[in-house]
């Protein structure tokens, strides 16, 4: 059946909305494939505004991987701002893709990538605008399968009512497997309809279909058990791990945005995973083990990506880029190649050591030495032991001294507030550290023109981490500690003016905590908040704590649970956690032991890249292994393509 573009109806309305260019598509390297000759059609969504969604690596990779396949079509859709939402409702225009402006409801599958739980209300807006029932059980035969992925999908229970399925882990291979299951099912004449397709996906063991699992509760509100309710459906759903990143060198042809976006550069992921073992870090835990892309593949990707896009900035991405076994050669090789050109290189990097300064120097050959960011995360030595971030204050001072000596003038320090076992004093020590940083800069340069910016985020305990059992600090405590720190810095005549302090109040963290560790009962809260106007909750100007607490009060009425129960309550080892049936590979006993060690003062866990395996469980249970260099290969020769 031909599917018509909504663009002729949309275009005349765009002059009345903000930033209309974000809805028109047609970016360099975007694709519009023939609808009728495609057998399987994906709509890929990033549930935030275009400016945030377009640069998302996950969506760009899957968009290309899928479109490269014969008979497969993939288009992108993003959240529309409330001004366009109102107009679309008024004119009956459905949620559309920016590529072909096709209605999302016409696709076979809507894949939504969640980086943060605060995007959940935007999912509901998109479903509703697409004309899809909000609840998966109400969907009709012809409606797309709604599939969640991304880091937040490691606990999809709060959105279990709204999605048909979820996948855990790396997307490249599983989207193709899902595509083949759909293709087969369609070719066979759609046996047993929608339910038959979902069952085929579920029995594969790699796709979670929430409706095939029943959750029962104890009288006190805790979960009693989660059990499959269909034959052949596994008790545990496993995450996907791509083992050879060199075999998946995407994006090859990165999308070049038309409207302003948060990152305008070509990003190459130089490795996936992190085994440093920071106890708060969900990304590090769920992406294990470390798998490096080889130096030669990185070099080829940079060359190809710049040629295909015309970008003049390259970012080398990963969870801790300076840890790549060949980062020194890579940085020097790329810096040599692009020296004297307009191409700049960047390395989002947080490791606190002098080696990082050497790298930063290489990368700034073509640019200014503006700011360097380090993340001690915890204000006191005690706190850093608890979170397994083994950085001493002296290490930090040595590093920043080297940075200032090398011409850097701005240092940014990132911390968290509300960490387990934290006391007021731990946060106040941030002030002392910032003062020493300024003094080190003044001593190293003989100048008073030195700045240090301290950014503080509220800690949110996340599933699949050792802190998954922890009590989250209430927002009053977090706010009180941050206010005290602010007052201390304001009163400081000697250093105060050189130190900038950035922080948010603790309320959004509580809602993020509710959504991160929530179970299926939290879905009703999300729906109430959305019905009450909740949109773009990750944006402080749109977020309303009162709307969330009011929604929770209504949704939890008559139940044994409330927002505190999900957030500030510490869990016991025996409690069934909502995500226990979703297997990220981490051994539950290891996680518990690591949590106990944190509470007992924080025995250090080293990085298994360089020390023996300490049995976190991932490699044996997932059939994976650490993959690191050195490969002994060199980056050169490359041809400079962007002069
Ligand atoms: S199983 Fe061992 S080697 Fe693999 S990620 Fe865990 S600690 Fe590291």
XYZ file of C-alpha atoms in Angstrom, residues 15-640:
626
model
C 6.359 29.086 9.715
C 4.354 29.372 12.925
C 6.613 27.088 15.014
C 10.053 27.578 16.529
C 13.023 26.276 14.552
C 10.973 24.788 11.710
C 14.129 23.578 9.970
C 14.380 20.714 12.466
C 11.320 19.075 10.913
C 12.218 19.184 7.227
C 14.869 16.442 6.908
C 17.006 16.251 3.786
C 20.311 16.349 5.690
C 23.491 15.316 3.935
C 23.679 11.493 4.128
C 20.020 11.067 5.005
C 18.123 8.511 2.952
C 14.624 7.992 1.657
C 14.273 4.507 0.246
C 11.431 3.258 -1.863
C 8.572 2.309 0.421
C 6.945 -0.350 -1.698
C 10.037 -2.390 -2.396
C 10.974 -2.594 1.293
C 9.884 -5.712 3.127
C 10.728 -4.502 6.626
C 10.383 -0.855 7.635
C 11.864 0.635 10.775
C 11.098 4.021 12.304
C 13.958 4.912 14.655
C 13.205 7.399 17.376
C 15.329 9.385 19.757
C 12.775 10.695 22.252
C 14.086 14.214 22.552
C 14.273 17.287 20.353
C 16.115 17.109 17.015
C 19.016 19.157 18.373
C 19.752 16.473 20.964
C 18.578 13.455 18.974
C 20.302 13.958 15.660
C 23.891 13.566 16.927
C 22.982 10.404 18.852
C 25.467 7.750 17.772
C 23.206 4.784 18.453
C 20.449 6.003 16.157
C 22.894 7.036 13.427
C 24.588 3.636 13.489
C 21.361 1.645 13.309
C 19.974 3.946 10.608
C 22.949 3.118 8.414
C 23.197 -0.568 9.300
C 19.533 -1.086 8.432
C 19.432 1.041 5.292
C 22.440 -0.805 3.867
C 20.388 -3.992 3.789
C 18.407 -5.071 0.775
C 14.662 -4.840 1.308
C 15.016 -2.908 4.575
C 14.144 0.733 5.122
C 14.844 2.909 8.160
C 13.774 6.481 8.816
C 14.217 8.771 11.834
C 11.728 10.519 14.038
C 12.311 12.887 16.961
C 10.146 14.478 19.618
C 8.285 17.531 18.395
C 8.218 20.611 20.597
C 4.885 21.447 22.298
C 4.170 24.247 19.791
C 4.192 21.828 16.860
C 2.437 19.142 18.900
C -0.528 21.487 19.388
C -0.654 22.317 15.678
C -0.378 18.662 14.667
C -3.284 17.807 16.921
C -5.348 20.656 15.539
C -4.688 19.621 11.927
C -4.709 15.873 12.413
C -1.069 15.436 11.388
C 0.451 12.263 12.822
C 3.944 11.713 14.265
C 6.148 11.610 11.184
C 9.659 10.668 10.154
C 11.956 13.497 9.090
C 13.259 11.499 6.127
C 10.184 10.595 4.088
C 7.707 12.442 6.330
C 5.852 9.174 6.530
C 3.442 8.495 9.382
C 5.163 6.480 12.102
C 2.040 4.336 12.415
C 2.673 2.906 8.929
C 6.014 1.278 9.821
C 6.496 -2.333 10.940
C 8.520 -1.406 13.977
C 9.205 1.718 16.003
C 12.574 1.432 17.744
C 13.087 3.968 20.515
C 16.530 4.571 21.990
C 16.456 5.764 25.598
C 19.618 7.311 27.009
C 17.711 8.663 29.985
C 14.543 7.725 31.784
C 13.370 11.327 31.664
C 12.450 10.695 28.009
C 9.550 8.403 28.928
C 6.824 11.032 28.713
C 8.068 11.939 25.237
C 7.472 8.335 24.186
C 3.814 8.709 25.122
C 3.499 11.921 23.116
C 4.927 10.199 20.048
C 2.681 7.146 20.428
C -0.381 9.296 20.848
C 0.483 11.575 17.926
C 1.129 8.474 15.830
C -2.414 7.323 16.563
C -1.182 4.263 18.444
C -2.860 3.057 21.640
C -0.624 3.955 24.597
C -0.859 0.454 26.017
C 0.744 -2.389 24.101
C -2.142 -4.735 24.888
C -4.566 -2.421 23.052
C -2.555 -2.265 19.828
C -4.106 -3.493 16.616
C -2.700 -6.009 14.159
C -1.461 -3.332 11.778
C 0.227 -1.154 14.428
C 4.017 -1.123 14.591
C 5.834 -3.147 17.217
C 7.164 -0.614 19.733
C 10.657 -1.638 20.803
C 12.803 0.058 23.480
C 16.603 0.031 23.497
C 19.452 2.096 24.930
C 20.853 2.186 28.452
C 17.525 2.941 30.115
C 16.095 -0.253 28.558
C 18.169 -2.296 31.016
C 15.195 -1.756 33.297
C 12.233 -1.213 30.987
C 9.677 -2.187 33.655
C 8.325 1.357 34.212
C 7.450 1.489 30.493
C 6.414 -2.171 30.243
C 2.788 -1.161 29.606
C 3.739 1.053 26.673
C 6.290 -1.011 24.764
C 5.778 -4.333 23.035
C 9.382 -5.348 23.455
C 12.832 -4.253 24.645
C 16.395 -5.218 23.814
C 19.451 -4.975 26.029
C 22.922 -4.056 24.864
C 24.558 -3.382 21.515
C 22.106 -2.830 18.683
C 24.026 -3.571 15.472
C 23.479 -7.311 15.284
C 20.154 -7.625 17.049
C 18.328 -5.133 14.800
C 19.271 -7.311 11.838
C 18.116 -10.467 13.613
C 14.809 -8.825 14.487
C 14.506 -7.678 10.877
C 14.895 -11.246 9.658
C 12.288 -12.535 12.107
C 9.831 -9.905 10.855
C 10.678 -10.611 7.213
C 10.109 -14.355 7.646
C 6.895 -13.831 9.521
C 5.556 -11.498 6.826
C 6.608 -13.832 4.025
C 4.804 -16.688 5.735
C 1.621 -14.622 5.790
C 1.876 -13.332 9.372
C 0.993 -16.556 11.200
C -0.836 -15.972 14.498
C -0.722 -12.239 13.861
C 1.001 -9.740 16.100
C 1.082 -12.134 19.011
C 2.796 -14.747 16.846
C 5.513 -12.273 15.875
C 6.120 -11.221 19.472
C 6.319 -14.855 20.510
C 8.935 -15.565 17.830
C 10.973 -12.632 19.108
C 10.591 -13.651 22.751
C 11.642 -17.281 22.354
C 14.876 -16.143 20.717
C 16.023 -15.202 24.242
C 17.358 -11.834 23.164
C 14.165 -9.809 23.016
C 12.124 -9.051 26.108
C 8.374 -9.023 25.613
C 6.923 -7.767 28.910
C 3.433 -9.150 28.366
C 4.826 -12.690 28.355
C 5.927 -12.235 31.967
C 3.705 -11.966 35.041
C 4.811 -9.991 38.059
C 3.396 -10.874 41.475
C 3.795 -8.780 44.634
C 4.153 -9.437 48.355
C 1.683 -7.790 50.767
C 4.344 -5.198 51.734
C 4.693 -4.036 48.129
C 7.925 -5.811 47.186
C 8.007 -8.062 44.143
C 7.381 -11.734 44.881
C 8.386 -13.098 41.504
C 8.575 -12.457 37.780
C 7.694 -15.514 35.717
C 7.087 -16.250 32.045
C 3.470 -17.003 31.196
C 4.047 -18.615 27.783
C 5.723 -21.852 26.790
C 9.188 -21.455 25.352
C 9.742 -17.964 26.734
C 12.995 -17.864 28.752
C 13.233 -16.902 32.431
C 16.167 -14.620 31.707
C 16.678 -12.250 28.801
C 20.303 -11.678 27.877
C 22.058 -8.586 26.641
C 23.735 -8.383 23.243
C 27.462 -7.802 22.877
C 29.170 -7.013 19.600
C 32.551 -8.681 19.878
C 34.348 -7.291 16.835
C 33.906 -3.537 16.580
C 36.201 -3.452 13.543
C 33.569 -5.438 11.661
C 31.036 -2.661 12.354
C 32.799 0.587 11.378
C 29.723 2.811 11.610
C 28.802 5.566 11.045
C 30.468 5.590 7.664
C 28.406 8.451 6.311
C 27.443 10.567 9.317
C 24.369 12.752 9.181
C 25.121 16.449 8.877
C 22.429 18.444 10.666
C 20.623 21.337 9.042
C 19.581 22.946 12.297
C 21.842 23.684 15.238
C 22.520 20.596 17.376
C 24.360 19.886 20.620
C 27.377 18.336 18.837
C 28.468 19.205 15.359
C 31.345 16.902 14.770
C 32.154 13.460 13.506
C 32.331 11.059 16.408
C 34.199 7.772 16.304
C 33.719 5.325 19.127
C 37.223 4.052 19.872
C 36.153 1.377 22.306
C 33.072 0.109 24.053
C 32.794 -0.907 27.688
C 34.726 0.113 30.772
C 36.087 -2.017 33.573
C 37.402 0.674 35.892
C 34.694 -0.450 38.283
C 33.273 2.863 39.489
C 30.431 1.620 41.633
C 27.945 4.320 40.651
C 28.433 3.965 36.906
C 25.726 2.065 35.097
C 27.265 2.651 31.672
C 30.511 1.016 32.790
C 28.783 -1.991 34.317
C 26.313 -2.793 31.546
C 28.732 -2.392 28.632
C 31.420 -4.803 29.854
C 33.794 -6.161 28.725
C 36.103 -3.633 27.087
C 36.301 -4.056 23.315
C 38.696 -1.783 21.470
C 38.436 -0.665 17.905
C 41.880 -1.042 16.332
C 43.997 1.981 15.636
C 43.885 1.261 11.892
C 40.092 1.067 11.798
C 39.813 4.294 13.795
C 42.153 6.003 11.304
C 40.134 4.763 8.336
C 36.861 5.792 9.954
C 38.141 9.305 10.635
C 39.299 9.683 7.061
C 36.117 8.264 5.547
C 33.766 10.116 7.941
C 35.343 13.513 7.326
C 35.248 12.957 3.588
C 31.602 11.954 3.656
C 30.464 14.753 5.933
C 32.728 17.787 5.585
C 32.848 18.141 9.377
C 35.960 19.822 10.688
C 35.906 18.367 14.164
C 36.510 14.763 15.174
C 35.605 13.434 18.603
C 37.117 10.163 19.802
C 34.380 8.730 21.964
C 34.152 6.072 24.641
C 33.481 5.951 28.358
C 37.096 6.854 29.140
C 38.946 7.524 25.880
C 42.402 7.986 27.375
C 42.289 4.304 28.388
C 42.565 2.963 24.819
C 45.727 0.856 24.731
C 46.996 2.771 21.684
C 45.627 6.222 22.446
C 49.100 7.792 22.465
C 49.895 6.664 18.926
C 46.372 7.426 17.811
C 46.470 10.983 19.175
C 49.895 11.701 17.752
C 49.117 10.136 14.375
C 45.876 12.050 13.935
C 47.393 15.293 15.214
C 50.283 14.914 12.737
C 47.909 14.233 9.885
C 45.649 17.153 10.512
C 48.198 19.689 11.759
C 47.818 22.989 9.972
C 44.358 22.088 8.626
C 40.986 23.313 9.812
C 40.297 19.946 11.394
C 40.304 19.871 15.164
C 40.354 16.803 17.356
C 38.690 16.330 20.693
C 38.850 13.720 23.386
C 36.157 13.787 26.016
C 38.338 12.681 28.823
C 38.054 12.515 32.547
C 41.000 10.486 33.755
C 43.075 12.429 36.217
C 46.699 11.969 35.256
C 49.512 13.744 33.483
C 49.228 11.462 30.442
C 45.909 13.104 29.725
C 47.584 16.469 29.480
C 49.993 15.089 26.881
C 47.008 13.856 24.902
C 45.168 17.124 25.327
C 48.249 18.966 24.084
C 48.359 16.795 20.957
C 44.705 17.358 20.318
C 44.839 21.102 20.739
C 47.610 21.699 18.208
C 45.105 23.263 15.833
C 43.043 25.038 18.450
C 42.979 27.068 21.614
C 43.764 25.622 25.021
C 40.530 26.530 26.687
C 39.190 24.057 29.205
C 40.007 20.608 30.532
C 37.532 18.492 32.466
C 38.334 16.002 35.199
C 35.895 13.957 37.219
C 37.006 13.136 40.757
C 33.244 12.489 41.386
C 33.625 12.395 45.174
C 34.693 15.430 47.223
C 36.664 13.572 49.881
C 39.219 10.794 49.781
C 36.831 8.661 51.864
C 34.015 9.193 49.376
C 36.220 8.334 46.418
C 37.121 5.041 48.087
C 33.453 4.232 48.569
C 32.739 4.758 44.868
C 36.004 3.078 43.736
C 37.344 6.176 42.046
C 40.889 5.936 43.214
C 42.175 9.432 42.674
C 44.025 11.261 45.410
C 43.862 15.012 45.803
C 47.614 15.124 45.262
C 47.182 13.299 41.907
C 44.665 15.899 40.863
C 46.860 18.805 41.896
C 49.828 17.330 40.036
C 47.699 16.917 36.913
C 46.219 20.405 36.960
C 49.632 21.894 37.630
C 50.895 20.224 34.458
C 47.833 21.487 32.614
C 48.378 25.074 33.734
C 52.085 24.837 32.898
C 51.098 23.749 29.395
C 48.978 26.794 28.774
C 45.550 25.624 29.912
C 43.709 28.241 31.918
C 40.372 26.652 32.782
C 39.813 23.442 34.653
C 36.397 21.915 35.147
C 35.833 19.451 37.938
C 32.829 17.166 38.025
C 31.377 15.744 41.255
C 28.289 14.001 42.503
C 26.285 14.796 45.611
C 24.138 12.332 47.540
C 26.437 9.309 47.185
C 25.949 6.372 49.576
C 27.391 7.001 53.068
C 28.015 10.674 52.172
C 28.061 13.220 54.981
C 28.036 17.017 54.892
C 31.790 17.163 55.340
C 32.434 15.069 52.195
C 30.722 17.717 50.081
C 32.392 20.625 51.873
C 35.767 19.166 50.938
C 35.002 20.050 47.323
C 35.662 23.672 48.282
C 39.110 22.805 49.627
C 39.980 20.906 46.485
C 38.881 23.768 44.236
C 40.981 26.224 46.282
C 44.072 24.054 45.901
C 43.439 23.837 42.150
C 43.344 27.630 41.837
C 46.439 28.034 43.972
C 48.281 25.408 41.886
C 47.358 27.355 38.749
C 48.515 30.646 40.229
C 51.792 29.100 41.362
C 52.406 27.403 38.015
C 51.710 30.455 35.882
C 52.384 33.407 38.152
C 49.047 34.735 36.935
C 45.784 35.352 38.762
C 43.818 34.712 35.577
C 42.975 31.138 36.522
C 39.507 29.640 36.663
C 38.057 26.455 38.022
C 34.460 25.430 37.458
C 32.906 22.920 39.788
C 29.877 21.069 38.376
C 27.830 18.904 40.688
C 25.147 16.409 39.740
C 22.769 14.569 42.026
C 23.586 10.879 42.378
C 20.903 8.432 41.218
C 21.357 4.723 42.072
C 21.004 2.658 38.910
C 20.059 -0.942 38.124
C 22.858 -3.454 37.435
C 25.372 -1.546 39.588
C 26.666 -2.275 43.101
C 24.632 0.736 44.258
C 21.362 -0.750 42.990
C 20.442 -1.589 46.597
C 21.341 1.857 47.999
C 19.048 4.434 49.549
C 19.009 7.540 47.374
C 19.604 10.761 49.309
C 16.443 12.846 49.609
C 16.401 16.142 47.753
C 16.316 18.199 50.948
C 19.657 16.711 52.043
C 21.257 17.218 48.630
C 20.003 20.802 48.422
C 21.187 21.610 51.953
C 24.692 20.299 51.263
C 24.951 22.167 47.977
C 23.732 25.414 49.536
C 26.309 25.101 52.297
C 29.045 24.576 49.716
C 27.842 27.574 47.726
C 27.846 29.781 50.843
C 31.327 28.639 51.770
C 32.670 29.551 48.320
C 30.847 32.878 48.262
C 32.437 33.911 51.513
C 35.912 33.037 50.319
C 37.638 36.330 49.515
C 40.904 34.797 48.341
C 39.659 32.156 45.899
C 35.870 32.416 45.721
C 35.715 34.616 42.630
C 37.944 32.252 40.656
C 35.665 29.295 41.350
C 32.407 28.838 39.466
C 29.806 26.512 40.926
C 27.169 24.803 38.797
C 24.521 22.552 40.234
C 20.848 21.744 39.950
C 18.424 21.221 42.754
C 17.929 17.623 43.864
C 14.300 17.167 42.773
C 14.812 15.948 39.184
C 17.219 13.314 40.531
C 14.476 11.911 42.725
C 12.182 11.488 39.717
C 15.015 9.986 37.698
C 15.524 7.626 40.654
C 11.835 6.663 40.650
C 11.994 5.869 36.931
C 15.390 4.116 37.079
C 14.568 1.626 39.799
C 10.835 1.503 39.259
C 8.696 -1.497 38.444
C 5.550 -1.868 36.358
C 3.469 0.092 38.854
C 5.448 3.226 37.946
C 3.954 3.130 34.435
C 0.702 4.577 35.777
C 2.664 7.539 37.192
C 4.281 8.221 33.813
C 0.884 8.129 32.147
C -0.705 10.476 34.712
C 2.162 12.941 34.379
C 1.920 12.834 30.603
C -1.869 13.363 30.722
C -1.225 16.301 32.992
C 1.042 17.889 30.362
C 4.447 16.321 31.171
C 6.799 16.719 28.203
C 10.589 17.021 27.815
C 11.259 16.174 31.462
C 14.998 16.217 30.894
C 14.798 19.969 30.286
C 14.713 22.000 33.501
C 12.352 24.579 31.983
C 9.781 21.853 31.263
C 10.282 19.640 34.302
C 7.768 19.948 37.133
C 8.440 18.108 40.364
C 4.948 18.949 41.575
C 3.421 17.324 38.501
C 5.366 14.135 39.208
C 4.515 13.983 42.913
C 0.847 14.665 42.158
C 0.902 11.936 39.479
C 2.557 9.514 41.884
C 0.027 10.219 44.610
C -2.849 9.387 42.286
C -1.218 6.370 40.662
C -0.022 4.828 43.930
C -3.278 5.411 45.840
C -4.240 2.205 47.625
C -0.839 0.573 46.993
C 1.911 -0.095 49.532
C 4.383 2.065 47.639
C 5.194 5.729 47.144
C 8.031 7.827 45.695
C 10.159 7.406 48.846
C 9.666 3.649 48.747
C 11.254 3.544 45.302
C 13.986 6.085 45.949
C 15.185 6.676 49.524
C 14.606 3.085 50.712
C 17.586 0.754 50.989
C 16.920 -2.742 49.596
C 17.947 -6.017 51.197
C 19.849 -8.726 49.389
C 16.877 -11.075 49.192
C 14.533 -8.561 47.613
C 13.569 -9.401 44.044
C 14.555 -6.365 42.010
C 12.359 -5.396 39.044
C 15.214 -6.077 36.601
C 16.504 -9.353 38.057
C 15.178 -11.286 35.037
C 17.139 -9.027 32.668
C 20.670 -10.278 32.420
C 23.488 -7.778 31.912
C 25.935 -10.576 32.679
C 26.970 -9.267 36.094
C 26.939 -11.835 38.834
C 24.407 -10.728 41.447
C 26.573 -12.053 44.277
C 29.570 -10.110 43.019
C 27.504 -6.938 42.835
C 26.250 -7.467 46.391
C 29.736 -8.143 47.711
C 31.021 -5.017 45.999
C 28.176 -3.013 47.561
C 29.059 -4.377 50.999
C 32.684 -3.467 50.445
C 31.655 0.061 49.509
C 29.663 0.476 52.709
C 32.559 -0.950 54.732
C 34.895 1.774 53.546
C 35.580 0.784 49.969
C 38.119 -1.932 49.224
C 39.670 -1.093 45.886
C 38.648 -3.031 42.776
C 41.245 -2.695 40.052
C 40.685 -2.600 36.322
C 40.628 -6.132 34.908
C 42.238 -4.899 31.686
C 45.545 -4.749 33.512
C 45.047 -7.041 36.494
C 43.640 -10.560 36.740
C 39.914 -11.139 36.244
C 38.025 -10.634 39.508
C 34.982 -12.583 38.356
C 32.302 -9.974 37.886
C 30.585 -12.659 35.844
C 30.190 -10.947 32.495
C 32.722 -12.780 30.342
C 31.788 -16.373 31.201
C 28.041 -15.761 31.204
C 27.996 -13.808 27.944
C 30.695 -15.813 26.188
C 32.755 -12.652 25.768
C 36.269 -11.535 26.580
C 38.313 -8.409 26.930
C 39.737 -7.203 23.626
C 42.533 -4.722 23.871
C 45.734 -3.914 22.022
C 48.404 -3.115 21.401
C 47.964 -4.396 17.885
C 51.445 -3.279 16.887
C 49.913 -1.546 13.881
C 50.355 2.106 13.003
C 47.831 4.707 12.072
C 49.801 6.088 9.141
C 49.742 6.597 6.262
C 46.554 8.563 5.822
C 45.605 11.062 3.214
C 44.457 14.374 4.525
